[in-house]
mmCIF file of C-alpha atoms in Angstrom:
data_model
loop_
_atom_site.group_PDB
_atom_site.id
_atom_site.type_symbol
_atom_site.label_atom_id
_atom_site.label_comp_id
_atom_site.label_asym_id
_atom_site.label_seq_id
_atom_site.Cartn_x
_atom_site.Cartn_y
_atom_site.Cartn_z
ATOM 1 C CA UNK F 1250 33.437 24.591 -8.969
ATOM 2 C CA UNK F 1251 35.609 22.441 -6.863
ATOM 3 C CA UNK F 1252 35.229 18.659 -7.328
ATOM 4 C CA UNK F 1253 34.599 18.384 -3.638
ATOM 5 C CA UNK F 1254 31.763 20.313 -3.921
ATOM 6 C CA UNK F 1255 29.870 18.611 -6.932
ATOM 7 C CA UNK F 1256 30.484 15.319 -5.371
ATOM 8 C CA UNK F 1257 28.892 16.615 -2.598
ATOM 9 C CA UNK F 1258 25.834 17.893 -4.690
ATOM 10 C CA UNK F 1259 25.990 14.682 -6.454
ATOM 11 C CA UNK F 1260 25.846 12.351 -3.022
ATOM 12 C CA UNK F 1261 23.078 14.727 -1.991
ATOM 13 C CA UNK F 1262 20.964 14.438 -4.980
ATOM 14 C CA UNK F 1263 21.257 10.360 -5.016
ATOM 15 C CA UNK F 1264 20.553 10.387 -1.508
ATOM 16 C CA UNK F 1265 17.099 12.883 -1.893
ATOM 17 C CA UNK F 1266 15.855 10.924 -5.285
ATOM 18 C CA UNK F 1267 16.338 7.005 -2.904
ATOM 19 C CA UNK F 1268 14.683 8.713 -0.500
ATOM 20 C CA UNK F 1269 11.591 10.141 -2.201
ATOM 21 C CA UNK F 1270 11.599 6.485 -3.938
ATOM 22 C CA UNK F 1271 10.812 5.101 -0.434
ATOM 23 C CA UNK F 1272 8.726 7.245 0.549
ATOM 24 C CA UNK F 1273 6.662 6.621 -2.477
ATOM 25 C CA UNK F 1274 7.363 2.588 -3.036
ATOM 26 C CA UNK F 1275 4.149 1.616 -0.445
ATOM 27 C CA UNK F 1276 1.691 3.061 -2.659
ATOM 28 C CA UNK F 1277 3.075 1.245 -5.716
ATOM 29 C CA UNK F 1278 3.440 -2.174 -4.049
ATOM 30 C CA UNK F 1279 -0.481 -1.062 -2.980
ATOM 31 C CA UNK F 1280 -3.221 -3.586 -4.656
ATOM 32 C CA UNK F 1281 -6.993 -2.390 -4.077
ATOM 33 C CA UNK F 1282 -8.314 -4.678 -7.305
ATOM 34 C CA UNK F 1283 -6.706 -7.475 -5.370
ATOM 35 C CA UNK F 1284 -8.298 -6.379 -2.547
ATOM 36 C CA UNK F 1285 -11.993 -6.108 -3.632
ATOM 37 C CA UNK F 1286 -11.870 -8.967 -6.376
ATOM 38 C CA UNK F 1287 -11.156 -11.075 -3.236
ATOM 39 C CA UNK F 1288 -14.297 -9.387 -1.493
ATOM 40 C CA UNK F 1289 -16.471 -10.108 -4.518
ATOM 41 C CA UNK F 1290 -15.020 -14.131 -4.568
ATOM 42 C CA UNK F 1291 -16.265 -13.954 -0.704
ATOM 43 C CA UNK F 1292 -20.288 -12.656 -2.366
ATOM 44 C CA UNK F 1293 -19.523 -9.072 -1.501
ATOM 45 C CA UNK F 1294 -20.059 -6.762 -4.856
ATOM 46 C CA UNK F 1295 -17.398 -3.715 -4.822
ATOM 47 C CA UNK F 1296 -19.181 -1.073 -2.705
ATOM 48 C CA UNK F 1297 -18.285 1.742 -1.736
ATOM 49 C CA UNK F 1298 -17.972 0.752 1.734
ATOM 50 C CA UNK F 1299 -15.377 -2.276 0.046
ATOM 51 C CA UNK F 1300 -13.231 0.012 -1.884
ATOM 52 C CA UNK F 1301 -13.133 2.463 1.592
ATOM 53 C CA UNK F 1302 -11.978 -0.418 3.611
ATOM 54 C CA UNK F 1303 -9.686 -1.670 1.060
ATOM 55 C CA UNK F 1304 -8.259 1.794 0.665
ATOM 56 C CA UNK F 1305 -7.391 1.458 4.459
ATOM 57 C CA UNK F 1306 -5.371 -1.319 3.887
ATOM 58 C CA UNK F 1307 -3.026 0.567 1.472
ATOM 59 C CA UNK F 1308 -2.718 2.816 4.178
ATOM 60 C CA UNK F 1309 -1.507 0.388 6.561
ATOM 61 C CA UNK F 1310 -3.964 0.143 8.309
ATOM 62 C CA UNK F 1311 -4.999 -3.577 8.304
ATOM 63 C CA UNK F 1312 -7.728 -3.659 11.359
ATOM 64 C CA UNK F 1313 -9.696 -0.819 10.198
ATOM 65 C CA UNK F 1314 -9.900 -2.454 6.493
ATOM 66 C CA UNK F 1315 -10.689 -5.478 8.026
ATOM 67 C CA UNK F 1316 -13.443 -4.096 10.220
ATOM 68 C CA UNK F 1317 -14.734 -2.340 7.170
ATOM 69 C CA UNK F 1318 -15.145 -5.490 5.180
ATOM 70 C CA UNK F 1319 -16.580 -7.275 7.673
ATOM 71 C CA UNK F 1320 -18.740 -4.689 8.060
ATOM 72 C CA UNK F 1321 -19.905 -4.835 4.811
ATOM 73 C CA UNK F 1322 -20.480 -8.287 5.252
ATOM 74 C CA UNK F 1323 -17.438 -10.106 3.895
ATOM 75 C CA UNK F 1324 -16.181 -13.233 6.459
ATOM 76 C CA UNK F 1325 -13.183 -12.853 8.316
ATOM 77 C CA UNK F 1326 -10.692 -14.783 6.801
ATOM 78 C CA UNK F 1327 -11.577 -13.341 3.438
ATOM 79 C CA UNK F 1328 -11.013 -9.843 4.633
ATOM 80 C CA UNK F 1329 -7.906 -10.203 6.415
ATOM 81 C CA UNK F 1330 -6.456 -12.216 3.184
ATOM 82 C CA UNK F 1331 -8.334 -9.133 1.127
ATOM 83 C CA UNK F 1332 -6.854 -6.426 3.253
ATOM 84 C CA UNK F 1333 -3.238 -8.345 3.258
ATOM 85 C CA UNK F 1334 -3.617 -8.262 -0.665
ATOM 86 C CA UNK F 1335 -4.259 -4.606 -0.191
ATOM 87 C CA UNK F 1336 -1.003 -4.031 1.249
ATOM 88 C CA UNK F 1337 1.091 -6.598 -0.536
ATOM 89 C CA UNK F 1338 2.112 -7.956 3.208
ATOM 90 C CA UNK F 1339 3.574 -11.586 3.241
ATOM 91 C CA UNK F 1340 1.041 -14.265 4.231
#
């Protein structure tokens, strides 16, 4: 095999493994015990509909977890900080 060709399959595999890393790296940097611990502080037990909202904001998305939460009767300012937890954004 030519040495041009394995660093070629060499470059190749690096480049598919960093990809599949950040592909994956969201879910890891994900946080739903942050998420409804920070529901319960706000007098909201971890329901269902908590964990399903909280879920959302691993996703991404951020207004539907919100909504969810304060759907299930957690106040605003808790569930945005719960949902931001969820996603490990910056405050």
């Amino acid at each position: 095999m030519r040495t041009s060709t394995r660093v070629a399959g060499v470059i190749t595999g690096i480049a598919l493994t960093l990809g599949a890393t950040a592909l994956t790296a969201p879910a890891t940097h994900a946080d739903i015990p942050a998420c409804t611990n920070m529901a319960a502080q706000a007098g909201v037990g971890a329901t269902d509909a908590v964990t399903t909202a909280c879920h959302r904001g691993v996703s991404g998305d951020l207004q539907g977890c919100v909504n969810g939460l304060t759907d299930a009767g957690v106040p605003g300012g808790a569930a945005n900080g719960a949902c931001r937890l969820a996603a490990h954004e910056p405050r």
